[in-house]
């Protein structure tokens, strides 16, 4: 949040004072506050099912439904503007689907495809591939 705000020319933040700022912040913190705990609980099940009201995210399927609804209008969470929230949410969804911890629902697959078509994502993937090849991995 700090870096996106500190470098407004990047276009990755919704500026303070913009009416969309609240929705942007919601999605920016949805990943660490809701998505990650839901995926972690799914990956490491409890011996006893937790009561829905105890978990901050409610239940896994609700989290997935909320995400699918959020990315469906698209192309990104804030419409046409790609933001830091997309970096956080998109990376989490991509990682989760890669490890089969997030279902490959059409809405999420399409969103990640749009996310990965961005030139910066392609450059990052190329750097990752070069590093893996260099390190023998």
Coordinates of C-alpha atoms in Angstrom, one line a residue:
X1 CA 0.0 0.0 0.0
X2 CA 2.8 2.4 1.0
X3 CA 4.8 1.8 -2.3
X4 CA 1.7 2.1 -4.5
X5 CA 0.8 5.4 -2.8
X6 CA 4.4 6.7 -2.8
X7 CA 4.7 6.1 -6.5
X8 CA 1.4 7.3 -8.0
X9 CA 2.8 7.4 -11.5
X10 CA 2.8 3.6 -11.5
X11 CA -1.0 3.8 -11.5
X12 CA -1.2 0.8 -9.1
X13 CA -3.1 2.7 -6.4
X14 CA -6.5 4.3 -6.2
X15 CA -5.6 7.7 -4.7
X16 CA -6.8 8.9 -1.4
X17 CA -9.9 11.0 -1.9
X18 CA -11.1 8.9 -4.9
X19 CA -14.5 7.3 -4.1
X20 CA -13.1 3.9 -5.2
X21 CA -10.4 4.0 -2.6
X22 CA -12.5 2.0 0.0
X23 CA -13.2 -0.9 -2.5
X24 CA -9.5 -0.9 -3.5
X25 CA -8.3 -1.2 0.1
X26 CA -10.9 -3.9 0.8
X27 CA -9.5 -6.0 -2.1
X28 CA -5.9 -5.2 -1.2
X29 CA -6.4 -6.7 2.3
X30 CA -8.8 -9.4 1.3
X31 CA -6.0 -11.7 0.4
X32 CA -4.1 -11.7 3.7
X33 CA -7.2 -11.3 5.9
X34 CA -9.6 -13.6 4.2
X35 CA -8.3 -15.6 1.2
X36 CA -5.0 -16.9 2.8
X37 CA -6.7 -18.1 6.1
X38 CA -9.4 -19.9 4.1
X39 CA -6.9 -21.6 1.9
X40 CA -4.7 -22.5 4.9
X41 CA -7.6 -24.0 6.8
X42 CA -8.5 -26.0 3.7
X43 CA -4.9 -27.3 3.4
X44 CA -4.6 -28.2 7.1
X45 CA -8.0 -29.4 8.2
X46 CA -9.0 -29.2 11.8
X47 CA -10.0 -32.4 13.7
X48 CA -13.3 -30.8 14.4
X49 CA -15.1 -28.4 12.1
X50 CA -14.9 -24.8 13.3
X51 CA -18.2 -23.0 13.8
X52 CA -18.7 -20.6 11.0
X53 CA -18.9 -17.5 13.3
X54 CA -15.5 -18.2 14.8
X55 CA -13.6 -18.0 11.5
X56 CA -13.0 -14.4 10.2
X57 CA -13.7 -15.5 6.6
X58 CA -16.8 -17.6 7.2
X59 CA -16.4 -20.6 5.0
X60 CA -14.2 -21.5 2.0
X61 CA -16.9 -21.7 -0.6
X62 CA -18.2 -18.3 0.3
X63 CA -14.7 -16.9 -0.1
X64 CA -14.5 -18.5 -3.6
X65 CA -17.9 -17.2 -4.5
X66 CA -17.0 -13.6 -3.4
X67 CA -13.8 -13.8 -5.5
X68 CA -15.5 -15.1 -8.6
X69 CA -18.1 -12.3 -8.3
X70 CA -15.4 -9.7 -7.9
X71 CA -13.4 -10.7 -10.9
X72 CA -16.3 -11.4 -13.3
X73 CA -17.0 -7.9 -14.5
X74 CA -13.2 -7.4 -15.0
X75 CA -10.9 -7.2 -16.4
X76 CA -9.5 -6.5 -13.0
X77 CA -10.8 -5.9 -9.5
X78 CA -11.2 -2.2 -10.0
X79 CA -12.5 -2.6 -13.6
X80 CA -10.1 -1.4 -16.3
X81 CA -7.4 -0.3 -13.7
X82 CA -4.9 -2.9 -12.7
X83 CA -3.9 -2.1 -9.1
X84 CA -1.8 -3.5 -6.3
X85 CA -4.9 -5.3 -5.1
X86 CA -4.7 -7.3 -8.3
X87 CA -1.1 -8.1 -7.7
X88 CA -1.9 -9.5 -4.2
X89 CA -5.2 -11.3 -5.1
X90 CA -4.0 -12.5 -8.5
X91 CA -0.7 -13.9 -7.1
X92 CA -2.6 -15.7 -4.4
X93 CA -5.2 -17.2 -6.8
X94 CA -2.5 -18.3 -9.2
X95 CA -0.4 -19.9 -6.5
X96 CA -3.5 -21.6 -4.9
X97 CA -4.6 -23.0 -8.2
X98 CA -1.1 -24.2 -9.0
X99 CA -1.0 -26.2 -5.8
X100 CA -4.7 -27.3 -6.2
X101 CA -5.7 -25.5 -3.1
X102 CA -8.0 -23.1 -4.9
X103 CA -10.5 -24.6 -7.4
X104 CA -10.0 -23.8 -11.1
X105 CA -13.3 -22.1 -11.5
X106 CA -13.8 -20.4 -14.9
X107 CA -14.0 -16.9 -13.4
X108 CA -10.7 -17.4 -11.6
X109 CA -8.9 -19.1 -14.5
X110 CA -9.9 -16.3 -16.8
X111 CA -8.9 -13.6 -14.3
X112 CA -5.4 -15.2 -13.8
X113 CA -5.0 -15.4 -17.6
X114 CA -5.7 -11.7 -17.9
X115 CA -3.3 -11.1 -15.0
X116 CA -0.6 -13.1 -16.6
X117 CA -1.0 -11.5 -20.0
X118 CA 0.3 -8.2 -18.6
X119 CA 3.8 -7.4 -19.8
X120 CA 5.2 -7.1 -16.2
X121 CA 3.9 -10.6 -15.4
X122 CA 5.5 -12.0 -18.5
X123 CA 8.8 -10.3 -17.5
X124 CA 8.6 -11.7 -14.0
X125 CA 7.9 -15.2 -15.3
X126 CA 10.9 -15.0 -17.7
X127 CA 13.1 -13.9 -14.8
X128 CA 11.8 -16.8 -12.7
X129 CA 12.4 -19.3 -15.5
X130 CA 16.0 -17.9 -16.0
X131 CA 16.7 -18.2 -12.3
X132 CA 15.4 -21.8 -12.2
X133 CA 17.5 -22.7 -15.1
X134 CA 20.6 -21.0 -13.7
X135 CA 20.1 -22.7 -10.3
X136 CA 19.4 -26.1 -11.8
X137 CA 15.8 -26.2 -10.5

